[in-house]
């Protein structure tokens, strides 16, 4: 379990705040959901969001513990504090869910996303794209005489910023993985 | 001890190990190996229903009346899809049932095979959990886990989908053992929160207990603790539809049911209280009325085993996650150890106010003339059956609300009704399940003729197994509740809410080989009910009642508890445009 970086002693209730202050402000929260990696488990989580009308801004999933068959689903969602608390509680009652962590409220966390950008063009635009990619520490993973594929990792807003810069320079295709997140510290 | 056996045999073995004595089902191609094993044993009784929906409702009736999980066995495809309504019903009412479905063999899954349906996909949102078992070696473990999940925490329906080749293949059977899975819901409440509730109880001047199905689900011990708590504190108590019987209707602290068709005193008490103690209820929209005006001045404590129920609709000031029985035990212990304090003087004053509300006698009605009022029919049924070992089921609609209002429930597990989903057609098959569990008891299904027709095929089941279920149909030749709403909301345009071609219920009973009784005269009613009770076999009682009777009291949609309609006086235009979008 240590590889999962989820604190020992966390219970399925650890993410719930039963005495929240409800406001009408829409908040963006990153949730880490540890689930049993069994068929249909992703459908359960997604079905919960669609069935109850919650938002998914981004979702990533992969098995993180091969011996225990546990997957970590990172969900970025938005809603009022009451809705966020409901989402966590509803996730917690799915039988396949082991743990729900709200990284947004449980202390500082790091968020990273990987994205690939295809930029086509010639001449000055092509040179400028390459120069900006260097500034953003994006790697060139494919190149032709008239195109680049850049690979970039970072927080979502850095990727957004890079996309904004590439758009006038011939951005033709984008692929993003969605957010992976971990809490900072021990 | 582990043993080698076929998947089909494992299923029967697992059911026996789980203490199952009765299953409800319907055979088909994908479950034939299981049915072959059912044939070759005598430990489990199989009840052949006439429609898979009936099997699930019967299992619900069995489960609600015993506290044990109900078990269903149906085939793939249509067998499974017909079970969906029952699964959803059980999910919304937190009823533990285990549904076993056959599936096409694993190598044909995804090929649009005959009677193939994506059963786990279809039932994912209407079960607490479900499994598709692709290896015989894993089957017994999944089956035992299915019972564990169905009955632990907040109970609910589970489904195990079993491909036919998995039933035929041989594997290793693991016997039942205590569950080691990670799914172990919290049952003990937080002592700090419980202590805070005790402090609130000590200080409350206008308290009320608002109880629900969670008390019933927690077991008879929880009802006992609730009774002790109510008597010791002297606080008034009301209950949701699902919680009737946890506290006896004859108890002097009983206010009657609350909510949309609850009593005046119950709803006014909820509206005016300063401490609301919600025990195993979930602030359903039938209970709260308009949220903004729901019990505006009260501190609210909420005891629920499901953390997602807390703060879902109404913000809880004192949230307690835990099983009702465990929490009440701790609550009583702490309250007693602190000297059993209450604000006795203020409570007496509070009761004086409640007695004034009670004096309205909101359920009064006048039986006059030659037409039976439905309220009168149920009052007579109550008077003539209350001393029996009695179980009541209902369908859904006006008759259901009248049954909740006019029948008294003295004990838990005696009242089987579709609360959350509101499933017409629930009651008759449920009564079959109840009678199977309690062969010598008096089982009555209070029905409307429209609801009853939705699963009338189960008459065949009742007759085949000689189940003396009494179908007490309040026949108004209308979809009464729909008609009532059309009167209140849609300018008395009664769109499609009556039936012009009802069967002759007496002849229908006879056609199935049962007894039919027709009663249309109030003077004959007692004799007719006695005739029903004295007949040793299933009876359809066709009670012709007033066709245009409305169900009151009523909190109109979009209104608060203190804005109840008490009678026919003024009902036009009481629901405004905002309220009319609500159901």
XYZ file of C-alpha atoms in Angstrom:
769
model
C 0.000 0.000 0.000
C 2.937 2.334 0.572
C 3.276 2.805 -3.167
C -0.159 4.395 -3.187
C 0.899 7.238 -0.895
C -2.371 7.115 0.947
C -2.041 7.644 4.652
C -2.290 4.612 6.885
C -5.326 4.493 9.083
C -7.492 6.307 6.589
C -11.007 4.924 6.699
C -13.729 5.042 4.143
C -15.128 7.967 6.097
C -11.950 9.960 6.207
C -12.868 12.091 3.240
C -16.288 13.029 4.535
C -16.931 16.189 6.340
C -20.264 15.662 8.063
C -20.424 19.238 9.314
C -19.647 21.260 6.229
C -20.437 24.887 5.666
C -22.701 24.994 2.679
C -22.241 27.856 0.278
C -23.395 28.395 -3.274
C -19.898 28.903 -4.654
C -18.865 26.348 -7.263
C -15.597 24.743 -6.202
C -13.204 22.561 -8.157
C -11.999 19.496 -6.271
C -9.565 16.721 -7.129
C -10.594 13.361 -5.720
C -8.435 10.264 -5.484
C -10.594 7.155 -5.434
C -9.025 3.802 -4.680
C -11.078 0.997 -6.206
C -10.902 -2.726 -6.664
C -9.763 -3.329 -10.221
C -12.671 -5.515 -11.325
C -14.761 -5.479 -14.510
C -17.261 -2.654 -14.590
C -15.772 -0.641 -11.770
C -15.180 2.406 -13.952
C -18.760 2.141 -15.233
C -19.968 2.229 -11.624
C -18.069 5.438 -10.941
C -19.017 7.121 -14.209
C -22.620 5.904 -13.901
C -22.814 7.517 -10.479
C -21.756 10.872 -11.935
C -24.136 10.722 -14.900
C -27.022 9.203 -12.938
C -26.931 11.853 -10.231
C -26.043 14.760 -12.489
C -22.526 15.518 -11.198
C -19.758 16.993 -13.338
C -16.560 15.267 -14.421
C -13.926 17.787 -15.540
C -11.257 15.133 -15.910
C -10.843 11.474 -15.045
C -7.842 9.183 -15.161
C -7.570 5.576 -14.101
C -4.906 2.896 -13.938
C -4.044 -0.057 -11.758
C -1.507 1.102 -9.188
C -1.231 -2.007 -7.021
C -0.862 -5.106 -9.162
C -0.811 -7.588 -6.274
C -3.821 -6.107 -4.494
C -5.611 -5.384 -7.805
C -6.315 -1.826 -6.822
C -6.776 1.009 -9.266
C -6.534 4.674 -8.540
C -9.102 6.916 -10.184
C -8.314 10.619 -10.128
C -11.423 12.679 -10.716
C -11.521 16.428 -11.076
C -15.054 17.590 -10.427
C -16.825 20.816 -9.659
C -19.877 21.741 -7.663
C -21.098 23.525 -4.556
C -19.627 22.301 -1.265
C -22.826 20.333 -0.603
C -22.588 18.605 -3.968
C -18.890 17.833 -3.449
C -19.686 16.240 -0.072
C -22.496 14.215 -1.686
C -20.155 13.038 -4.449
C -17.640 11.811 -1.905
C -20.303 10.079 0.169
C -21.889 8.485 -2.893
C -18.493 7.285 -4.120
C -17.828 5.872 -0.674
C -20.923 3.689 -0.738
C -19.955 1.932 -3.977
C -19.008 -1.530 -2.774
C -15.870 -1.702 -4.987
C -14.528 1.586 -3.617
C -11.933 1.209 -0.869
C -11.139 4.832 -0.156
C -12.068 8.334 -1.214
C -9.656 11.206 -0.698
C -10.359 14.843 -1.393
C -6.894 16.109 -2.283
C -8.196 19.659 -2.461
C -9.064 19.765 1.230
C -6.611 17.255 2.698
C -3.614 19.546 2.492
C -1.264 20.547 -0.337
C -1.088 18.290 -3.366
C 0.602 18.180 -6.745
C -1.326 17.770 -9.979
C 0.233 16.751 -13.273
C -1.114 16.053 -16.689
C 0.564 14.812 -19.855
C -0.480 16.238 -23.205
C 0.598 15.892 -26.835
C 0.186 18.673 -29.361
C 0.461 18.376 -33.141
C 1.521 21.659 -34.705
C 1.786 21.970 -38.483
C 3.312 24.806 -40.435
C 6.400 26.127 -42.118
C 8.718 29.082 -41.845
C 8.645 31.498 -38.925
C 5.625 29.889 -37.225
C 7.468 26.582 -37.115
C 10.546 28.168 -35.574
C 8.451 30.068 -33.044
C 6.623 26.864 -32.059
C 9.903 25.120 -31.409
C 11.224 28.082 -29.409
C 8.109 28.224 -27.207
C 8.213 24.452 -26.729
C 11.708 24.863 -25.377
C 10.555 27.523 -22.912
C 7.738 25.220 -21.724
C 10.120 22.263 -21.549
C 8.035 20.360 -24.044
C 9.782 17.559 -25.915
C 9.565 16.913 -29.606
C 8.488 13.283 -29.978
C 7.781 13.316 -33.727
C 8.792 15.576 -36.537
C 8.286 15.974 -40.287
C 9.352 18.878 -42.500
C 6.007 20.520 -41.835
C 4.915 19.270 -38.413
C 5.907 18.596 -34.805
C 4.356 16.501 -32.102
C 5.214 18.012 -28.702
C 4.950 16.169 -25.444
C 4.406 18.286 -22.356
C 3.751 17.523 -18.704
C 2.627 19.895 -16.037
C -0.246 21.286 -14.104
C -3.397 21.687 -16.210
C -3.115 25.485 -16.431
C 0.428 25.246 -17.821
C -0.879 22.939 -20.531
C -3.762 25.328 -21.195
C -1.266 28.154 -21.549
C 0.867 26.154 -23.972
C -2.233 25.293 -26.021
C -3.173 28.978 -26.226
C 0.286 29.806 -27.564
C 0.310 26.993 -30.111
C -3.124 27.739 -31.532
C -2.071 30.649 -33.829
C 1.063 28.691 -34.791
C -0.794 25.818 -36.466
C -2.142 23.612 -33.680
C -4.123 20.810 -35.368
C -4.570 18.111 -32.740
C -4.419 17.761 -28.960
C -4.432 14.661 -26.738
C -4.517 15.077 -22.939
C -4.389 12.366 -20.292
C -6.338 14.157 -17.610
C -5.036 14.921 -14.153
C -3.019 12.615 -11.923
C -2.563 13.941 -8.418
C -0.827 13.091 -5.151
C -0.736 14.792 -1.779
C 2.535 16.487 -0.856
C 4.752 15.352 1.991
C 4.837 12.007 3.790
C -13.482 -28.022 4.001
C -13.507 -27.511 0.269
C -15.188 -29.784 -2.216
C -15.318 -30.267 -5.941
C -18.706 -29.807 -7.559
C -20.417 -28.214 -10.552
C -21.293 -24.542 -10.535
C -24.993 -25.387 -10.481
C -24.564 -27.552 -7.408
C -22.468 -24.855 -5.766
C -25.352 -22.419 -6.098
C -27.737 -24.719 -4.254
C -25.046 -25.545 -1.682
C -24.272 -21.863 -1.088
C -27.973 -21.096 -0.587
C -28.257 -23.924 1.932
C -25.124 -22.695 3.736
C -26.637 -19.229 3.879
C -29.725 -20.599 5.601
C -32.064 -19.996 2.679
C -35.287 -21.988 2.931
C -37.325 -20.440 0.118
C -36.499 -19.080 -3.317
C -38.785 -17.430 -5.839
C -38.100 -17.985 -9.491
C -38.917 -18.897 -13.023
C -36.884 -21.334 -15.147
C -35.438 -20.772 -18.597
C -32.677 -21.965 -20.894
C -29.772 -20.279 -19.145
C -30.620 -21.598 -15.668
C -31.575 -25.185 -16.523
C -28.524 -26.713 -14.781
C -29.463 -24.857 -11.584
C -33.079 -25.985 -11.852
C -31.819 -29.539 -12.276
C -30.046 -29.218 -8.934
C -33.099 -27.601 -7.335
C -35.054 -30.685 -8.468
C -32.639 -33.042 -6.737
C -32.763 -31.613 -3.229
C -35.295 -31.013 -0.462
C -33.705 -28.316 1.675
C -34.906 -25.342 -0.320
C -38.459 -24.745 -1.420
C -38.827 -23.159 -4.841
C -41.902 -21.043 -5.546
C -42.768 -20.841 -9.216
C -44.107 -17.373 -9.901
C -45.905 -16.335 -13.098
C -43.676 -13.388 -13.995
C -40.151 -12.521 -12.881
C -41.262 -9.156 -11.506
C -43.526 -11.120 -9.194
C -40.557 -13.207 -8.032
C -38.603 -10.146 -6.939
C -41.551 -8.520 -5.144
C -42.325 -11.846 -3.444
C -38.714 -12.026 -2.281
C -39.063 -8.438 -1.006
C -42.198 -9.401 0.929
C -40.332 -12.375 2.361
C -37.366 -10.180 3.306
C -39.393 -7.324 4.810
C -41.488 -9.655 6.947
C -38.585 -11.789 8.220
C -35.527 -9.535 8.200
C -33.727 -12.252 6.208
C -32.608 -11.748 2.601
C -35.065 -12.815 -0.105
C -33.700 -14.944 -2.929
C -34.693 -14.965 -6.609
C -33.626 -17.250 -9.432
C -34.415 -16.234 -13.017
C -33.067 -16.844 -16.466
C -31.015 -14.620 -18.763
C -32.307 -11.863 -21.065
C -36.019 -11.261 -20.436
C -35.845 -13.059 -17.096
C -33.271 -10.567 -15.933
C -34.884 -7.476 -17.473
C -38.227 -8.375 -15.893
C -36.479 -8.318 -12.534
C -35.319 -4.727 -12.967
C -38.404 -3.046 -11.439
C -38.190 -5.222 -8.360
C -34.468 -4.542 -7.996
C -35.037 -0.796 -8.199
C -37.870 -1.081 -5.696
C -35.622 -2.961 -3.269
C -32.802 -0.454 -3.794
C -34.973 2.535 -2.934
C -36.510 0.844 0.104
C -33.223 -0.751 1.286
C -34.498 -4.331 1.162
C -31.927 -7.161 1.182
C -32.474 -9.481 -1.764
C -30.152 -11.719 -3.742
C -31.076 -12.232 -7.381
C -29.380 -15.003 -9.339
C -29.634 -14.720 -13.107
C -28.550 -17.154 -15.781
C -26.395 -15.835 -18.590
C -25.422 -17.173 -22.005
C -22.156 -19.157 -21.886
C -19.011 -17.039 -21.475
C -17.813 -17.761 -25.030
C -21.059 -16.324 -26.431
C -21.184 -13.154 -24.325
C -21.209 -10.143 -26.620
C -22.469 -12.024 -29.655
C -26.123 -10.987 -29.306
C -26.932 -14.604 -28.513
C -30.483 -15.834 -27.915
C -31.803 -14.398 -24.645
C -28.593 -12.481 -24.091
C -28.723 -9.158 -22.302
C -25.983 -7.164 -20.606
C -27.494 -7.996 -17.237
C -24.755 -6.534 -15.034
C -24.771 -3.411 -17.213
C -28.542 -3.043 -17.038
C -28.740 -3.708 -13.313
C -25.662 -1.752 -12.212
C -27.660 1.367 -11.301
C -30.478 -0.610 -9.669
C -28.467 -2.904 -7.418
C -26.296 -2.209 -4.416
C -23.678 -4.335 -6.161
C -23.601 -6.986 -8.858
C -21.231 -9.590 -10.232
C -20.713 -11.510 -13.454
C -18.977 -14.746 -12.513
C -16.806 -16.119 -15.314
C -14.982 -18.880 -13.397
C -16.626 -21.696 -11.476
C -13.849 -21.592 -8.863
C -14.876 -18.064 -7.916
C -18.617 -18.769 -7.790
C -19.089 -19.842 -4.179
C -16.961 -16.958 -2.881
C -19.011 -14.446 -4.855
C -22.303 -15.969 -3.673
C -21.302 -15.744 -0.012
C -20.056 -12.192 -0.556
C -23.371 -11.355 -2.269
C -25.268 -12.277 0.907
C -22.786 -10.290 2.974
C -23.197 -7.162 0.837
C -27.006 -7.467 0.629
C -27.387 -7.640 4.404
C -24.551 -5.424 5.713
C -24.696 -1.696 6.254
C -27.674 -0.211 4.473
C -29.313 -3.357 3.053
C -30.142 -3.606 -0.616
C -30.523 -5.815 -3.661
C -27.558 -7.600 -5.223
C -27.390 -9.639 -8.396
C -25.105 -12.470 -9.453
C -25.044 -13.211 -13.189
C -23.916 -16.782 -13.914
C -23.128 -17.966 -17.461
C -24.399 -21.416 -18.324
C -20.935 -22.930 -18.904
C -19.919 -21.778 -15.422
C -22.927 -23.699 -14.074
C -21.888 -26.870 -15.901
C -18.159 -26.742 -15.128
C -16.675 -28.289 -12.011
C -14.763 -26.216 -9.491
C -13.872 -25.927 -5.837
C -16.598 -24.967 -3.386
C -15.579 -22.801 -0.443
C -18.004 -22.915 2.438
C -19.474 -19.859 4.116
C -17.128 -18.047 6.465
C -17.131 -14.583 8.016
C -16.554 -12.055 5.260
C -13.002 -10.824 4.958
C -13.753 -8.332 2.204
C -13.020 -4.659 2.655
C -16.772 -3.948 2.692
C -17.466 -3.632 6.432
C -19.726 -0.606 7.030
C -19.463 1.305 10.266
C -22.226 0.378 12.718
C -21.125 2.156 15.908
C -21.936 5.854 16.080
C -19.401 8.486 17.087
C -19.629 8.889 20.884
C -18.964 12.626 20.743
C -21.913 13.182 18.416
C -24.114 10.869 20.482
C -23.220 12.843 23.603
C -24.093 16.055 21.800
C -27.483 14.581 20.928
C -28.029 13.609 24.565
C -27.270 17.194 25.572
C -29.787 18.410 22.998
C -32.397 15.951 24.316
C -31.836 17.271 27.838
C -32.428 20.839 26.727
C -35.204 20.346 24.171
C -38.474 22.105 24.816
C -40.343 20.980 21.685
C -38.732 17.729 20.548
C -39.955 15.080 18.121
C -38.706 11.681 17.032
C -38.940 11.254 13.279
C -38.278 7.598 12.519
C -38.014 5.583 9.315
C -37.333 2.262 7.695
C -33.823 2.210 9.124
C -35.300 1.258 12.497
C -37.060 -1.741 10.931
C -33.939 -2.728 8.975
C -31.818 -2.584 12.097
C -33.852 -5.471 13.546
C -36.439 -5.981 16.278
C -33.911 -4.953 18.950
C -33.795 -1.440 17.485
C -37.588 -1.098 17.721
C -37.403 -2.231 21.338
C -34.752 0.389 22.127
C -36.792 3.038 20.337
C -39.831 2.210 22.446
C -37.756 2.411 25.593
C -36.346 5.783 24.556
C -39.771 7.215 23.688
C -41.350 6.059 26.932
C -38.420 7.245 29.043
C -38.233 10.720 27.492
C -41.946 11.211 26.893
C -41.190 12.807 23.523
C -43.737 12.557 20.692
C -42.936 10.247 17.811
C -43.928 10.135 14.168
C -42.729 7.886 11.387
C -42.378 7.686 7.660
C -44.395 5.210 5.608
C -41.453 2.813 5.724
C -41.071 2.951 9.484
C -44.631 2.085 10.561
C -44.710 -0.495 13.319
C -41.353 0.365 14.908
C -43.342 2.210 17.561
C -46.840 0.837 18.227
C -49.768 2.765 16.791
C -51.594 2.255 20.077
C -48.826 3.999 22.038
C -49.870 7.339 23.526
C -46.768 9.121 22.175
C -47.707 8.136 18.626
C -48.680 11.013 16.317
C -49.403 8.922 13.236
C -47.492 8.978 9.976
C -46.014 12.258 8.730
C -45.542 13.656 5.253
C -47.648 14.401 2.228
C -50.601 12.355 3.534
C -49.537 12.302 7.144
C -51.619 13.470 10.066
C -52.101 17.119 10.933
C -50.571 16.658 14.377
C -47.492 14.865 13.015
C -46.745 17.501 10.406
C -47.463 20.456 12.676
C -45.226 18.909 15.333
C -42.455 18.558 12.761
C -42.967 22.127 11.654
C -42.949 23.596 15.147
C -40.346 21.470 16.914
C -37.074 22.795 18.300
C -35.289 19.419 18.196
C -35.893 16.908 15.432
C -34.343 13.504 16.003
C -34.287 11.659 12.698
C -33.710 7.968 13.318
C -33.183 5.919 10.160
C -35.149 8.126 7.779
C -33.825 10.070 4.816
C -35.757 13.337 4.448
C -37.548 12.066 1.374
C -39.459 14.665 -0.651
C -42.765 13.033 0.421
C -41.776 13.946 3.976
C -40.232 17.386 3.727
C -42.559 19.230 1.398
C -40.845 22.383 0.225
C -37.308 22.328 1.622
C -36.969 26.053 2.361
C -39.893 25.961 4.770
C -39.169 22.550 6.317
C -39.175 22.730 10.111
C -37.448 26.116 10.029
C -36.657 26.561 13.719
C -35.367 23.152 14.717
C -31.993 21.678 15.457
C -31.778 18.482 13.451
C -30.081 15.285 14.511
C -29.755 12.588 11.871
C -28.902 8.962 12.607
C -28.249 6.954 9.444
C -26.027 4.037 8.517
C -25.434 5.525 5.075
C -23.182 8.619 5.179
C -24.591 9.761 1.833
C -28.048 10.217 3.412
C -26.677 12.816 5.775
C -26.741 16.366 4.385
C -28.146 15.078 1.078
C -31.404 16.994 1.410
C -31.460 18.621 4.836
C -28.378 19.833 6.661
C -27.847 17.876 9.870
C -26.757 19.789 12.967
C -25.894 16.563 14.774
C -24.872 13.920 12.201
C -24.456 10.359 13.455
C -23.316 7.623 11.065
C -24.200 4.220 12.432
C -26.707 1.426 12.770
C -29.881 2.529 14.569
C -29.729 -0.309 17.110
C -26.130 0.388 18.069
C -26.618 4.153 18.219
C -29.816 3.957 20.300
C -28.128 1.598 22.740
C -25.249 4.049 23.250
C -27.627 7.006 23.325
C -29.741 5.451 26.085
C -26.630 4.508 28.040
C -25.217 8.035 27.943
C -28.574 9.692 28.640
C -29.202 7.435 31.668
C -25.688 7.921 33.012
C -26.222 11.688 32.936
C -29.341 11.413 35.068
C -32.197 10.872 32.566
C -32.822 14.590 32.233
C -35.505 16.271 30.141
C -37.206 19.649 30.312
C -40.308 18.000 31.764
C -42.325 21.161 32.214
C -41.691 22.354 28.682
C -42.486 18.903 27.306
C -45.852 18.948 29.077
C -46.580 22.311 27.481
C -45.496 20.959 24.103
C -47.906 18.042 24.485
C -50.700 20.470 25.285
C -50.060 22.177 21.959
C -49.927 18.797 20.193
C -53.224 17.761 21.768
C -54.787 20.868 20.278
C -53.601 19.815 16.843
C -54.775 16.291 17.521
C -58.216 17.613 18.393
C -58.672 18.544 14.730
C -59.198 14.814 14.235
C -57.808 15.101 10.730
C -58.679 11.532 9.722
C -62.357 11.807 10.557
C -64.796 10.840 7.847
C -68.511 10.264 7.630
C -69.863 7.019 6.305
C -73.368 7.759 5.108
C -75.588 6.514 2.355
C -75.310 3.258 0.473
C -71.819 3.683 -0.936
C -68.798 2.390 0.980
C -66.206 5.022 1.787
C -62.698 3.588 1.403
C -61.814 4.956 4.836
C -64.778 3.077 6.284
C -63.759 -0.150 4.562
C -60.275 0.082 6.085
C -61.617 1.041 9.519
C -63.776 -2.067 9.479
C -60.901 -4.201 8.207
C -58.791 -2.842 11.068
C -61.471 -3.525 13.662
C -62.052 -7.085 12.459
C -58.406 -8.106 11.968
C -56.305 -6.168 14.486
C -56.217 -9.048 16.952
C -55.021 -11.515 14.340
C -51.397 -12.427 13.709
C -51.569 -10.021 10.804
C -49.309 -8.835 7.971
C -50.389 -6.059 5.613
C -49.107 -5.454 2.096
C -50.263 -2.686 -0.201
C -50.074 -1.639 -3.791
C -49.470 2.037 -4.585
C -51.891 4.942 -4.580
C -54.747 6.288 -2.490
C -55.509 2.912 -0.910
C -51.895 2.728 0.246
C -52.136 6.060 2.038
C -55.500 5.168 3.560
C -54.067 1.862 4.752
C -51.194 3.738 6.398
C -53.684 6.128 8.009
C -56.437 3.769 9.131
C -54.636 0.532 9.962
C -52.625 0.343 13.165
C -49.234 -1.340 13.258
C -48.110 -2.606 16.611
C -44.892 -4.353 15.599
C -42.110 -4.021 13.052
C -41.965 -6.175 9.892
C -45.767 -6.289 9.649
C -46.123 -3.675 6.934
C -44.916 -4.271 3.370
C -45.322 -1.363 0.994
C -43.441 0.153 -1.915
C -42.359 3.478 -0.488
C -39.470 4.912 -2.472
C -40.203 3.669 -5.954
C -43.997 3.575 -5.641
C -44.385 0.390 -7.648
C -47.951 -0.425 -8.640
C -48.165 -4.214 -8.723
C -45.904 -4.644 -5.711
C -48.416 -5.760 -3.123
C -49.888 -8.953 -4.474
C -46.611 -10.799 -5.125
C -45.249 -9.356 -1.876
C -48.188 -10.919 -0.016
C -47.218 -14.276 -1.519
C -43.678 -13.890 -0.199
C -44.983 -12.914 3.252
C -47.357 -15.862 3.390
C -44.559 -18.253 2.422
C -42.529 -16.956 5.360
C -45.497 -16.992 7.760
C -47.770 -19.845 6.674
C -50.201 -19.533 9.585
C -50.492 -15.760 9.663
C -53.247 -13.608 8.196
C -51.759 -11.869 5.154
C -53.821 -9.118 3.572
C -52.924 -7.103 0.513
C -54.794 -3.799 0.561
C -55.022 -2.919 -3.121
C -56.536 -0.655 -5.684
C -58.033 -2.413 -8.663
C -55.622 -0.766 -11.104
C -52.474 -1.658 -9.170
C -53.712 -5.143 -8.497
C -54.226 -5.865 -12.193
C -50.553 -5.095 -12.841
C -49.445 -8.410 -11.331
C -52.719 -10.336 -11.241
C -51.076 -13.334 -12.934
C -49.673 -14.268 -9.517
C -53.154 -15.567 -8.651
C -51.858 -18.754 -10.263
C -48.989 -18.870 -7.765
C -51.259 -18.262 -4.780
C -53.588 -21.069 -5.838
C -50.819 -23.510 -6.759
C -49.136 -23.213 -3.337
C -52.468 -22.913 -1.456
C -51.433 -19.544 -0.009
C -54.478 -18.027 1.702
C -53.568 -14.432 0.824
C -56.477 -12.010 1.062
C -56.622 -9.475 -1.748
C -58.638 -6.614 -0.328
C -59.321 -4.442 -3.361
C -60.760 -0.969 -2.865
C -62.350 -0.716 -6.264
C -63.154 2.826 -7.382
C -62.776 2.053 -11.088
C -60.260 4.876 -11.184
C -56.552 5.464 -10.848
C -57.507 7.248 -7.672
C -54.332 9.182 -6.913
C -53.883 10.211 -10.546
C -57.511 11.304 -10.604
C -57.033 13.281 -7.380
C -54.043 15.152 -8.830
C -55.897 15.824 -12.054
C -58.695 17.304 -9.995
C -56.307 19.480 -7.988
C -53.835 20.389 -10.724
C -55.247 19.876 -14.155
C -58.682 21.455 -14.131
C -60.554 18.197 -13.547
C -59.515 16.880 -16.940
C -59.394 13.186 -16.106
C -57.022 12.065 -18.801
C -56.774 8.253 -18.979
C -57.340 7.800 -15.260
C -60.209 5.366 -15.342
C -60.780 1.933 -16.747
C -63.898 1.137 -18.700
C -63.287 -2.589 -18.935
C -62.582 -3.978 -15.512
C -62.905 -7.717 -15.003
C -65.564 -9.278 -12.829
C -63.243 -9.973 -9.897
C -65.441 -12.717 -8.456
C -65.407 -14.617 -11.721
C -61.695 -13.895 -12.088
C -61.054 -15.478 -8.698
C -63.136 -18.479 -9.672
C -61.331 -18.804 -12.990
C -58.075 -19.184 -11.039
C -59.699 -21.624 -8.629
C -59.937 -19.153 -5.763
C -62.784 -17.475 -3.930
C -64.222 -14.120 -4.924
C -66.356 -11.861 -2.746
C -68.144 -8.739 -3.946
C -69.272 -6.128 -1.504
C -70.944 -2.842 -2.382
C -73.194 -2.117 0.590
C -71.765 -0.716 3.823
C -74.270 -2.769 5.778
C -72.872 -5.988 4.328
C -69.237 -5.066 4.814
C -68.569 -6.706 8.195
C -70.139 -9.985 7.154
C -68.239 -9.952 3.884
C -64.906 -9.318 5.651
C -65.651 -12.146 8.062
C -66.416 -14.408 5.129
C -63.022 -13.488 3.666
C -61.248 -14.177 6.952
C -63.009 -17.487 7.467
C -62.153 -18.833 4.040
C -59.088 -21.055 4.106
C -57.590 -20.096 0.776
C -56.807 -17.129 -1.416
C -59.620 -14.594 -1.722
C -60.189 -11.666 -4.022
C -62.353 -9.217 -2.143
C -63.874 -6.724 -4.561
C -64.954 -3.830 -2.382
C -66.786 -1.264 -4.494
C -66.088 2.114 -2.955
C -66.897 5.771 -3.502
C -65.386 6.651 -6.882
C -64.379 10.259 -6.247
C -63.068 10.170 -2.723
C -59.871 12.143 -2.234
C -57.076 11.291 0.132
C -56.610 13.868 2.900
C -54.857 15.375 4.745
C -52.512 16.441 1.979
C -49.516 18.719 1.765
C -49.828 20.080 -1.762
C -46.683 20.057 -3.893
C -44.450 23.015 -3.223
C -46.019 23.757 0.166
C -44.824 23.420 3.737
C -46.004 21.204 6.597
C -48.160 23.928 8.080
C -50.012 24.465 4.803
C -51.878 21.159 4.777
C -55.213 20.625 3.107
C -57.516 18.973 5.560
C -60.536 18.195 3.469
C -62.630 18.852 0.457
C -63.365 22.446 1.474
C -61.110 24.404 -0.838
C -58.785 22.507 -3.078
C -58.937 24.249 -6.431
C -55.844 26.248 -7.325
C -53.989 25.337 -4.149
C -50.975 24.184 -6.081
C -49.190 26.998 -7.863
C -47.144 26.790 -11.051
C -43.946 26.136 -9.126
C -45.528 23.292 -7.219
C -47.106 21.701 -10.230
C -43.781 20.614 -11.745
C -43.162 18.477 -8.690
C -44.495 14.947 -8.566
